[in-house]
mmCIF file with all atom_site columns, C-alpha atoms in Angstrom:
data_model
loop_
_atom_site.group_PDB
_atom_site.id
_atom_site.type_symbol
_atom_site.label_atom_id
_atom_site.label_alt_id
_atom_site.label_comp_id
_atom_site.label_asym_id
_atom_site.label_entity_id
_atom_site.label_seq_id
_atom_site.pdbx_PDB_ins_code
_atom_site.Cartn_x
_atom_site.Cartn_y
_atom_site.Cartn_z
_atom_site.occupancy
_atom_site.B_iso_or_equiv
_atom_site.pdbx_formal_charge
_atom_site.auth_seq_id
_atom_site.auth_comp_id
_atom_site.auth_asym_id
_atom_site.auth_atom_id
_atom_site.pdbx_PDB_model_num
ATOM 1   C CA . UNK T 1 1   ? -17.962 34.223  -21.183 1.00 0.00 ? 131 UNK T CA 1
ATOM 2   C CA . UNK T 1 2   ? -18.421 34.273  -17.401 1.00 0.00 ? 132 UNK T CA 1
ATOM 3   C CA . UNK T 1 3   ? -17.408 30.631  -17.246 1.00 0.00 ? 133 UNK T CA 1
ATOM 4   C CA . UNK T 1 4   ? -14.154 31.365  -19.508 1.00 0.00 ? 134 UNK T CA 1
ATOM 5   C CA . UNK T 1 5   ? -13.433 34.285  -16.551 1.00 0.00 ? 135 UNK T CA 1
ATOM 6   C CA . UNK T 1 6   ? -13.684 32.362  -13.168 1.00 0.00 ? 136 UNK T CA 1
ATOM 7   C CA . UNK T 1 7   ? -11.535 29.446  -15.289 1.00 0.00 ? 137 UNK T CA 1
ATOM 8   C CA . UNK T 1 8   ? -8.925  31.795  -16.181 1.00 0.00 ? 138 UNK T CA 1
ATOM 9   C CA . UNK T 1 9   ? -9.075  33.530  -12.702 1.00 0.00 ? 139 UNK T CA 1
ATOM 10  C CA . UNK T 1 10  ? -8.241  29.769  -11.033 1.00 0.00 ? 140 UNK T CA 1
ATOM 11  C CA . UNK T 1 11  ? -5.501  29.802  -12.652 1.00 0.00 ? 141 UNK T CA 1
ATOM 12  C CA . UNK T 1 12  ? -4.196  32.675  -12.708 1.00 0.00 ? 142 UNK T CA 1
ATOM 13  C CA . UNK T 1 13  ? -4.329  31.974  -8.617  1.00 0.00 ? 143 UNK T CA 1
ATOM 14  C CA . UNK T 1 14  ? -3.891  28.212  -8.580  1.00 0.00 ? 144 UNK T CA 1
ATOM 15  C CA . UNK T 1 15  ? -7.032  27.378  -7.712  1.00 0.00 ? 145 UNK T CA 1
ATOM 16  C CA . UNK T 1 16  ? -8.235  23.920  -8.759  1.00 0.00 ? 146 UNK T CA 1
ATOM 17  C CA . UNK T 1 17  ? -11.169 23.661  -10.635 1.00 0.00 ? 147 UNK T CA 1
ATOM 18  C CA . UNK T 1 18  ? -12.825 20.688  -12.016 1.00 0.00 ? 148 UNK T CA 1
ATOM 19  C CA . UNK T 1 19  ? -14.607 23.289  -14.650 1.00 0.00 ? 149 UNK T CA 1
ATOM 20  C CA . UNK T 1 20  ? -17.919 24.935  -14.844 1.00 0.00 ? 150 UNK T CA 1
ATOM 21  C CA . UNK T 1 21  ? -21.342 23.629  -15.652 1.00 0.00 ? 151 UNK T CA 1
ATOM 22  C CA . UNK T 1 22  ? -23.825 25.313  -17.310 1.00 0.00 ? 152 UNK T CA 1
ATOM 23  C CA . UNK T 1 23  ? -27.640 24.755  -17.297 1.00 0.00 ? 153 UNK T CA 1
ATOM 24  C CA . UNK T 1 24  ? -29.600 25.864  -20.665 1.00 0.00 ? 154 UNK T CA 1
ATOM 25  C CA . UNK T 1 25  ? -32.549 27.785  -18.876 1.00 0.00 ? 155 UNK T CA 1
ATOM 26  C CA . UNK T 1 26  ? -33.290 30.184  -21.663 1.00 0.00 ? 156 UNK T CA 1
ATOM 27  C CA . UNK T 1 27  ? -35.037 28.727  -24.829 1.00 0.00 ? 157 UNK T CA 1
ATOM 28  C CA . UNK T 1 28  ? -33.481 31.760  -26.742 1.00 0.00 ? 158 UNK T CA 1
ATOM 29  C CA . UNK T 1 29  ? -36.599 32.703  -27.992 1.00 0.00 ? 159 UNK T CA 1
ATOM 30  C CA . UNK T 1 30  ? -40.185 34.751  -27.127 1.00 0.00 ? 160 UNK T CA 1
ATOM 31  C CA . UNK T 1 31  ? -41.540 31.463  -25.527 1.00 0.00 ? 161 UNK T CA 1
ATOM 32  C CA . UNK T 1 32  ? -39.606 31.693  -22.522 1.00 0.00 ? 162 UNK T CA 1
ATOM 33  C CA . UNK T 1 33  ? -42.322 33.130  -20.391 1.00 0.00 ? 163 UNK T CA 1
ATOM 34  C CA . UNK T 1 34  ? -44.655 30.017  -21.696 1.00 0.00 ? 164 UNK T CA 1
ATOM 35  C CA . UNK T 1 35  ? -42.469 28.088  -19.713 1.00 0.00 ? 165 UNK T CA 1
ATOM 36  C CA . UNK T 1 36  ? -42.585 29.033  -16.164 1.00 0.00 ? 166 UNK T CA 1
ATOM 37  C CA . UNK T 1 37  ? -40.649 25.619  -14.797 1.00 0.00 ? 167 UNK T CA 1
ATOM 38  C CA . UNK T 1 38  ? -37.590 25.940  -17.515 1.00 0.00 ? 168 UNK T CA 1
ATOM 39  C CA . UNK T 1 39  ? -35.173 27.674  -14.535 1.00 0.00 ? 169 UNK T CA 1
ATOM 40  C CA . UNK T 1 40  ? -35.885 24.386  -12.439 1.00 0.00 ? 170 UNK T CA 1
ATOM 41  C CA . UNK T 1 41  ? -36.175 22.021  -15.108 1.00 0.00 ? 171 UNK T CA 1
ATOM 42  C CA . UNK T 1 42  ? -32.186 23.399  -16.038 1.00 0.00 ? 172 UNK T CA 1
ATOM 43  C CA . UNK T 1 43  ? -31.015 23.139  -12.562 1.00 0.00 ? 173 UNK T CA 1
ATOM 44  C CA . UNK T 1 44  ? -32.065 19.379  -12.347 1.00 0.00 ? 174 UNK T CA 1
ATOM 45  C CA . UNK T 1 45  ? -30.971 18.340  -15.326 1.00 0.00 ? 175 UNK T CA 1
ATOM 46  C CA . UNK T 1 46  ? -27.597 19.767  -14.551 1.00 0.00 ? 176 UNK T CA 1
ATOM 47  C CA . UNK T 1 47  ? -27.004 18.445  -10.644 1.00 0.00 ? 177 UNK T CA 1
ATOM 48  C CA . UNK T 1 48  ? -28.057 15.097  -12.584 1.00 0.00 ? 178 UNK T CA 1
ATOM 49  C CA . UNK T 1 49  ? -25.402 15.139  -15.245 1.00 0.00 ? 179 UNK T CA 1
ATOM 50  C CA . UNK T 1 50  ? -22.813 16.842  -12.419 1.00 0.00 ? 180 UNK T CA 1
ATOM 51  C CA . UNK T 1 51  ? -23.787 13.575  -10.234 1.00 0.00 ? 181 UNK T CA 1
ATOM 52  C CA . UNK T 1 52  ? -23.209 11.437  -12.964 1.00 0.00 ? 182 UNK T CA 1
ATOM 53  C CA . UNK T 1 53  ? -20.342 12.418  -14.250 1.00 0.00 ? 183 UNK T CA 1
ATOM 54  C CA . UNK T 1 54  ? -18.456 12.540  -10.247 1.00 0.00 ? 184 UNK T CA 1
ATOM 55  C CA . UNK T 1 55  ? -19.701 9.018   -9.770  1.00 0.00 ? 185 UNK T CA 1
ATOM 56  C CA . UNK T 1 56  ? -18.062 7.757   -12.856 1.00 0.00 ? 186 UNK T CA 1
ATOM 57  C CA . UNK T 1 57  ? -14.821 10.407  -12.422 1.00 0.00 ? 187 UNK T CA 1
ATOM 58  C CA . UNK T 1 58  ? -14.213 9.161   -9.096  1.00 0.00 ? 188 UNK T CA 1
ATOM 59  C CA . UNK T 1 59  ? -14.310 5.540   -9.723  1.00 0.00 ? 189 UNK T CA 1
ATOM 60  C CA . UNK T 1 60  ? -11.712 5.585   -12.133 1.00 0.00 ? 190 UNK T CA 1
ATOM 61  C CA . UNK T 1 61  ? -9.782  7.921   -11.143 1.00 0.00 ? 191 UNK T CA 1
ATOM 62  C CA . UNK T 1 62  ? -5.772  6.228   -9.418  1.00 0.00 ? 192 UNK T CA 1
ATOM 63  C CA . UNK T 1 63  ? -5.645  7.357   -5.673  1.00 0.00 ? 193 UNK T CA 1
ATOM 64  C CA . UNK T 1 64  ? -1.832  6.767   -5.412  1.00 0.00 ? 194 UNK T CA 1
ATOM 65  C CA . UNK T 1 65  ? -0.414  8.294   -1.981  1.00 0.00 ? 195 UNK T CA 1
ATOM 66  C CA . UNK T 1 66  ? 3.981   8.600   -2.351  1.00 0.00 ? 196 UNK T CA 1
ATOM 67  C CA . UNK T 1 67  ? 4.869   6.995   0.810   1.00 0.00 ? 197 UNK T CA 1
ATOM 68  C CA . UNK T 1 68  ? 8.466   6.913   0.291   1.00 0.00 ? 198 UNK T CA 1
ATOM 69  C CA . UNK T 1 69  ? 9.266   9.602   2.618   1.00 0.00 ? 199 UNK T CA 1
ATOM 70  C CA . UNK T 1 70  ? 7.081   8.280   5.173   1.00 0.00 ? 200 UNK T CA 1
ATOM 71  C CA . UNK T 1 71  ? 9.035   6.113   8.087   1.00 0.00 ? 201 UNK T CA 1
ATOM 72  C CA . UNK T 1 72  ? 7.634   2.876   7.633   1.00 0.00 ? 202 UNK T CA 1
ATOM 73  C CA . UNK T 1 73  ? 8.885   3.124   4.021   1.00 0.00 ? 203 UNK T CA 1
ATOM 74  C CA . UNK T 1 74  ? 11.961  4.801   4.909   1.00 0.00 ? 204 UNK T CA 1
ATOM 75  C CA . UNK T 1 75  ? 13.423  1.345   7.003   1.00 0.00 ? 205 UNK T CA 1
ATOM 76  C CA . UNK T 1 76  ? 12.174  -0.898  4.130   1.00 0.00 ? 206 UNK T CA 1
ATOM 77  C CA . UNK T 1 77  ? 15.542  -0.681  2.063   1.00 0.00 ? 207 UNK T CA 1
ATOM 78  C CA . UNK T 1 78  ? 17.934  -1.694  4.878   1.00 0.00 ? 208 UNK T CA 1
ATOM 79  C CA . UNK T 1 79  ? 16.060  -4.766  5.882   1.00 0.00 ? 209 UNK T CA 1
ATOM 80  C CA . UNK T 1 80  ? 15.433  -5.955  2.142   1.00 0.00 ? 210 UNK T CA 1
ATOM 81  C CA . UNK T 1 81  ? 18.993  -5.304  1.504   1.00 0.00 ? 211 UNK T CA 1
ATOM 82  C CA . UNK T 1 82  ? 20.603  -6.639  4.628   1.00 0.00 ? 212 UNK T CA 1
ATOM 83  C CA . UNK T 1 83  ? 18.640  -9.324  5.191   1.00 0.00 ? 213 UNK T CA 1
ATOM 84  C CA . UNK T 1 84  ? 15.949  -10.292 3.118   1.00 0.00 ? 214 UNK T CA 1
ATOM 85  C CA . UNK T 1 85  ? 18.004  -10.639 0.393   1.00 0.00 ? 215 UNK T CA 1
ATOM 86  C CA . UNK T 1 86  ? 20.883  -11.445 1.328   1.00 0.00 ? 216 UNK T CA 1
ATOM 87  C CA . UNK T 1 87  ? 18.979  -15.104 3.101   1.00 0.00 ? 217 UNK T CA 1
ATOM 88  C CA . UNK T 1 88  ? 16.871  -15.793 -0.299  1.00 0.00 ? 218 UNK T CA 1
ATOM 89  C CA . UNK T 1 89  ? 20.315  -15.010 -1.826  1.00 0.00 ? 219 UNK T CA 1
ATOM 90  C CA . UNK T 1 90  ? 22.083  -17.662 -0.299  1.00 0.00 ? 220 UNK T CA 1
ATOM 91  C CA . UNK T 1 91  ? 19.270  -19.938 -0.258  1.00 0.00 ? 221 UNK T CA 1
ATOM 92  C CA . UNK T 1 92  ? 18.692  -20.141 -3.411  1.00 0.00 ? 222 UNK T CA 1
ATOM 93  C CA . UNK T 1 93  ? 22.456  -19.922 -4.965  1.00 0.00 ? 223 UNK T CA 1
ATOM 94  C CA . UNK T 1 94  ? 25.386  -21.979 -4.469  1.00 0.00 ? 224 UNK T CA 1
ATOM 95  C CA . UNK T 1 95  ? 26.152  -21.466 -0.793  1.00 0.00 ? 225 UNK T CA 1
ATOM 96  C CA . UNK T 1 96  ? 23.154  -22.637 2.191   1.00 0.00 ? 226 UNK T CA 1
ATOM 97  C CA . UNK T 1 97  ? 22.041  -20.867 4.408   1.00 0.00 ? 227 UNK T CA 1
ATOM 98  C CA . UNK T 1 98  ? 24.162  -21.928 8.035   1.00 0.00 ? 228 UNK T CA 1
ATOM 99  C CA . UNK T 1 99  ? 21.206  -22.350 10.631  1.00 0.00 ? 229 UNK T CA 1
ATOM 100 C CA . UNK T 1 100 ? 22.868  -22.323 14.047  1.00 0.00 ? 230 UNK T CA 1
ATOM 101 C CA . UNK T 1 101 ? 22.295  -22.697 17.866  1.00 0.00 ? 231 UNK T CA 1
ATOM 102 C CA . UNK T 1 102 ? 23.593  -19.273 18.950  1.00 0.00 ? 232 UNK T CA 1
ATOM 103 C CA . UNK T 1 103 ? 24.479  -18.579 22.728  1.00 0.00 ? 233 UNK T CA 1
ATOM 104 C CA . UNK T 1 104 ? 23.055  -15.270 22.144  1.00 0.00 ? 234 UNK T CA 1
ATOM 105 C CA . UNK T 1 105 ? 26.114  -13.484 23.846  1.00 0.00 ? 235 UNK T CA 1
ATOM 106 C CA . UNK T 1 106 ? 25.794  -9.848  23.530  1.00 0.00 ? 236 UNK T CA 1
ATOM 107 C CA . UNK T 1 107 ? 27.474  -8.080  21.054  1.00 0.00 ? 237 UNK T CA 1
ATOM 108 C CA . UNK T 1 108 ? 26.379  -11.387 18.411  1.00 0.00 ? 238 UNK T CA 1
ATOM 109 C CA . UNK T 1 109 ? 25.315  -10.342 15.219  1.00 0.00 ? 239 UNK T CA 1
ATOM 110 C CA . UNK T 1 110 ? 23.773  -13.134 14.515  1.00 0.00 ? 240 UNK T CA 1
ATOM 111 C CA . UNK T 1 111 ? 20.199  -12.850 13.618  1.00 0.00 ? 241 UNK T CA 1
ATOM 112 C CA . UNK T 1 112 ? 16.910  -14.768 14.333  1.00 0.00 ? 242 UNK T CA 1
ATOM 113 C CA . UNK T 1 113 ? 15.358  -16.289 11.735  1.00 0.00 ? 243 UNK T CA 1
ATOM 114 C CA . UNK T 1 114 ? 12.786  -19.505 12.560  1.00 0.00 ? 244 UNK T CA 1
ATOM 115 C CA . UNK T 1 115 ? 12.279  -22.627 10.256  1.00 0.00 ? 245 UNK T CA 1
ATOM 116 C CA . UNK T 1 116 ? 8.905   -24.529 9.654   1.00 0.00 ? 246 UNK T CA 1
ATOM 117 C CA . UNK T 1 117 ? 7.275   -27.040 7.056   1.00 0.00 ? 247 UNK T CA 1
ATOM 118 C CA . UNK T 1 118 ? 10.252  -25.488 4.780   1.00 0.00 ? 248 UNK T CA 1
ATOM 119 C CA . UNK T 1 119 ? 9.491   -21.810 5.288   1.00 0.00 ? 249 UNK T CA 1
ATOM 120 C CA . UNK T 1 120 ? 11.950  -19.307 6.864   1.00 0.00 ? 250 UNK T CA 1
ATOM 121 C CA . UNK T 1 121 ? 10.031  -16.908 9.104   1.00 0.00 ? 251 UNK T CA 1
ATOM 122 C CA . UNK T 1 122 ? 11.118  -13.587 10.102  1.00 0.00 ? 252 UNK T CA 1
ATOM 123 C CA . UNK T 1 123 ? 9.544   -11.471 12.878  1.00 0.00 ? 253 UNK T CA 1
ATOM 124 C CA . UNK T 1 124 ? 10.697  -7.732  11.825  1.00 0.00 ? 254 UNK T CA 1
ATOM 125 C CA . UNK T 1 125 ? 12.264  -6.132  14.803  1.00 0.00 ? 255 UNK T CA 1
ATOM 126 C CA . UNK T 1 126 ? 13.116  -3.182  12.958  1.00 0.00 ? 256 UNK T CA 1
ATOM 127 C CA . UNK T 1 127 ? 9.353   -1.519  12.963  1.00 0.00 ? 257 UNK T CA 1
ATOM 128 C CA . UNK T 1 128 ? 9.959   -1.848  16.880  1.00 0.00 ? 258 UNK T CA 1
ATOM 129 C CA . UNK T 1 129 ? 10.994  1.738   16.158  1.00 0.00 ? 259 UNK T CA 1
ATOM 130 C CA . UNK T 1 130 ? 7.747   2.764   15.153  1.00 0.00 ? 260 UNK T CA 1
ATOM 131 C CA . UNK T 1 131 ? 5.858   1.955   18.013  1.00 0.00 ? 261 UNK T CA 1
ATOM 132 C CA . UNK T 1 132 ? 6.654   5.077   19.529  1.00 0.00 ? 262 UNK T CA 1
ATOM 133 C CA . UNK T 1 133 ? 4.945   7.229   17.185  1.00 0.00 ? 263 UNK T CA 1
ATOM 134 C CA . UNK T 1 134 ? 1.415   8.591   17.340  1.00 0.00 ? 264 UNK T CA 1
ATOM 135 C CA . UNK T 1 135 ? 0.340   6.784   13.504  1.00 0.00 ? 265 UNK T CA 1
ATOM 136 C CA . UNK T 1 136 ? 2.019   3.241   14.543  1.00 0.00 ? 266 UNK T CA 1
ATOM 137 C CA . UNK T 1 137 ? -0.903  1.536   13.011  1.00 0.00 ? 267 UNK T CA 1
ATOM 138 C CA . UNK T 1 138 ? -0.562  2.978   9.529   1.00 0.00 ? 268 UNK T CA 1
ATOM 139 C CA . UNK T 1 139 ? 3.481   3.195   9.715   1.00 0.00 ? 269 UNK T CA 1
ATOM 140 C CA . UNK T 1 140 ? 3.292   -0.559  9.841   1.00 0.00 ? 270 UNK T CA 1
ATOM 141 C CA . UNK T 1 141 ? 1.042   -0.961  7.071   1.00 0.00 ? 271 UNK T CA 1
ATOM 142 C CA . UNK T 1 142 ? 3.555   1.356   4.953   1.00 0.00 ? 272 UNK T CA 1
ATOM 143 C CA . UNK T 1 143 ? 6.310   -0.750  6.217   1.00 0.00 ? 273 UNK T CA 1
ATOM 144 C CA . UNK T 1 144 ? 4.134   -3.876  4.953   1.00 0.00 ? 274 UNK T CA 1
ATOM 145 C CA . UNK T 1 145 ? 2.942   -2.445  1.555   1.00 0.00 ? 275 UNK T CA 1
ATOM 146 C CA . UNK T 1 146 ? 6.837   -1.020  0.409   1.00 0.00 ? 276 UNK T CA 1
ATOM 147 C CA . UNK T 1 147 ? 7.880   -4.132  1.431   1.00 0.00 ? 277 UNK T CA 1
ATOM 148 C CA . UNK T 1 148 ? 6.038   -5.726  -1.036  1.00 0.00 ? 278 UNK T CA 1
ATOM 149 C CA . UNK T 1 149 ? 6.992   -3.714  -3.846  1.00 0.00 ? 279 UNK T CA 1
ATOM 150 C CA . UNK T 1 150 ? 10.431  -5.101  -3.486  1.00 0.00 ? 280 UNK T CA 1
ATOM 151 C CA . UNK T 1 151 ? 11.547  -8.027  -6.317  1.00 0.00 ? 281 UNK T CA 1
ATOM 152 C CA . UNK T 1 152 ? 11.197  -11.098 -3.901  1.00 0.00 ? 282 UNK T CA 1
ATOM 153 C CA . UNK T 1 153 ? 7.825   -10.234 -2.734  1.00 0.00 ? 283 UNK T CA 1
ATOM 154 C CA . UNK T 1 154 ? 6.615   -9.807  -6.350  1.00 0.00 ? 284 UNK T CA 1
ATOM 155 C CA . UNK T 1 155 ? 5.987   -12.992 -8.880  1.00 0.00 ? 285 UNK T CA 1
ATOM 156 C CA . UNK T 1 156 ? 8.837   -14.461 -10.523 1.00 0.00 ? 286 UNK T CA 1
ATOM 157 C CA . UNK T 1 157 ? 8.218   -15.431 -14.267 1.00 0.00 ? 287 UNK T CA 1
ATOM 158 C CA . UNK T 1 158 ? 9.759   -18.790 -13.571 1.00 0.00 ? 288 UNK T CA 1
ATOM 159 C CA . UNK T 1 159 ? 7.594   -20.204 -10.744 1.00 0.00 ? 289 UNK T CA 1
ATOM 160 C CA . UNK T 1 160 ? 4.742   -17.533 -11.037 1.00 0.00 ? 290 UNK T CA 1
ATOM 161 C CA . UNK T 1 161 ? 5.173   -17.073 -7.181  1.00 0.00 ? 291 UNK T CA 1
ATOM 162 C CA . UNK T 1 162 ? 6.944   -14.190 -5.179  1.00 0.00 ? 292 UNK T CA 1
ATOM 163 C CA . UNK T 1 163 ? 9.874   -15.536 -2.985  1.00 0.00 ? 293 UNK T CA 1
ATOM 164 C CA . UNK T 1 164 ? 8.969   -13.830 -0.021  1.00 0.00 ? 294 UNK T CA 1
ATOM 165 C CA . UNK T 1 165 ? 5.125   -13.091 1.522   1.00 0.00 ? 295 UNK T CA 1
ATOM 166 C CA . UNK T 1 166 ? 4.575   -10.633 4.109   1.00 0.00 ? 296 UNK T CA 1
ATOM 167 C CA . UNK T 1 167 ? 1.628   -12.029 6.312   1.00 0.00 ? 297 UNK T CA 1
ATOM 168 C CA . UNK T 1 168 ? -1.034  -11.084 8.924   1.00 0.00 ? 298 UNK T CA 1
ATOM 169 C CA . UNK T 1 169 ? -0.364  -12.339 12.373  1.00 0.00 ? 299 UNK T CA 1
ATOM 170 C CA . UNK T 1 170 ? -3.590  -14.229 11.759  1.00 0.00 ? 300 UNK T CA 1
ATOM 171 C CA . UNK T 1 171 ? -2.254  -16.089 8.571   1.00 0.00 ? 301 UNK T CA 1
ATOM 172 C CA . UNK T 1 172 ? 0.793   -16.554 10.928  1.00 0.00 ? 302 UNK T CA 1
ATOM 173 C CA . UNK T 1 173 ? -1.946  -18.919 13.251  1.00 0.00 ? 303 UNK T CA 1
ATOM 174 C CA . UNK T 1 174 ? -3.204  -20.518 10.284  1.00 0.00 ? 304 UNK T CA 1
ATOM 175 C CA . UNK T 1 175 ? -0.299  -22.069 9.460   1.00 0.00 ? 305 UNK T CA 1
ATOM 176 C CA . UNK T 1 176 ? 0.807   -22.637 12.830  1.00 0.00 ? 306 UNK T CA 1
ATOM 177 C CA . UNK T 1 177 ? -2.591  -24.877 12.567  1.00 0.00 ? 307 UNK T CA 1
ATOM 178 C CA . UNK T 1 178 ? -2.023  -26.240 9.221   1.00 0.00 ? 308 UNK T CA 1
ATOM 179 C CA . UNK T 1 179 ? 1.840   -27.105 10.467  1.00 0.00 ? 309 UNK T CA 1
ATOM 180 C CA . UNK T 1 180 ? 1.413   -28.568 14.053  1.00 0.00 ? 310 UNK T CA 1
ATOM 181 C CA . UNK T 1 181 ? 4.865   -30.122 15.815  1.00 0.00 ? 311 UNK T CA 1
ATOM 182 C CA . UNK T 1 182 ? 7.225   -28.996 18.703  1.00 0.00 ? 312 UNK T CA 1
ATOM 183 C CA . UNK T 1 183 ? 8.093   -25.466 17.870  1.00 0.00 ? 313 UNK T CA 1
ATOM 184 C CA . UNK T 1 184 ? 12.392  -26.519 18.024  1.00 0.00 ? 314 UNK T CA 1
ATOM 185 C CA . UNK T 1 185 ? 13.077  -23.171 16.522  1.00 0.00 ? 315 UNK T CA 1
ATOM 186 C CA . UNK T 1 186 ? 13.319  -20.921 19.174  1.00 0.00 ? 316 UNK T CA 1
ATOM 187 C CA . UNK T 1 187 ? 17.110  -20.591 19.812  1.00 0.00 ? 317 UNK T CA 1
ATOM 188 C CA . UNK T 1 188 ? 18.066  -21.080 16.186  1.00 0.00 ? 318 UNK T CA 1
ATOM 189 C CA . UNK T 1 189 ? 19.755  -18.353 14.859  1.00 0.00 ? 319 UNK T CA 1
ATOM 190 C CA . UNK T 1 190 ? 21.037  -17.504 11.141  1.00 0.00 ? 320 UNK T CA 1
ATOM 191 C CA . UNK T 1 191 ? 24.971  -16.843 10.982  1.00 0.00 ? 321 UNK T CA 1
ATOM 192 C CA . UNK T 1 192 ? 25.572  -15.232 7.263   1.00 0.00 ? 322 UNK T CA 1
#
């Protein structure tokens, strides 16, 4: 009865409440008073089960956080759209991809993109905008895990491999080491 109550009264005030656990402490019958450790023996038995239960609740229950308001999320869709795409578009349809010295005039449109061992890399200058904020760190990491909920960073059925990784600066060095040469990259620019 009282545990039906303080449910209903959650509720009723929008309270959340995982429910109510009861301990049997009363043997319902004259031999209670034989028993002079049934109180305690209840309560244990009870945080037991209560432990029990949270460490198997919690371990399967989904964390999942929406992100998609926050700004690392929120400048995911323009640079997948307007450039992300767009290159693995044109790389991997009828027209290439026109990889060009650009004088770098102001004004140019033209965009940086760097070629090695047959990978395009891309340095993100858009999440230069989030330095400025207090949660940089973690805006970044947004930025990286949208990013790779987009359809080029997930596997194809084809190949069985995404189009498009987003990496660590320290798998960035790895490969530098795995790829060594002249880095002749530096002034090319991609002119879509």
């Amino acid at each position: 009865m009282e545990a039906s109550a303080f449910l209903m009264l959650c509720t009723y005030f929008h309270i959340g409440c995982l429910g109510v656990v009861k301990g049997v402490s009363d043997l319902g019958d004259s031999n209670t008073a034989e028993h002079p450790d049934t109180y305690e023996d209840a309560l244990k038995k009870t945080a037991h089960a209560i432990r029990k239960w949270s460490i198997y609740y919690l371990a399967t229950v989904q964390w999942k956080i929406n992100e998609d308001f926050e700004a690392g999320a929120h400048i995911v869709k323009g640079y997948y759209d307007n450039f992300i795409r767009v290159v693995l578009d044109a790389v991997g349809g009828e027209h290439d991809v026109a990889i060009k010295k650009s004088p770098g005039k102001k004004g140019n449109l033209a965009r940086t993109l760097y070629y090695k061992a047959g990978y395009l890399i891309d340095f993100p200058r858009v999440i230069n905008g989030l330095v400025e904020g207090a949660d940089a760190v973690h805006q970044t990491r947004v930025f990286q895990r949208a990013l790779k909920m987009k359809p080029y960073f997930k596997s194809t059925f084809s190949s069985g491999s995404p189009l498009a990784t987003v990496e660590s600066w320290q798998e960035y060095e790895k490969f530098l080491q795995k790829n060594p040469g002249p880095e002749k990259f530096d002034e090319e620019t991609l002119l879509l």
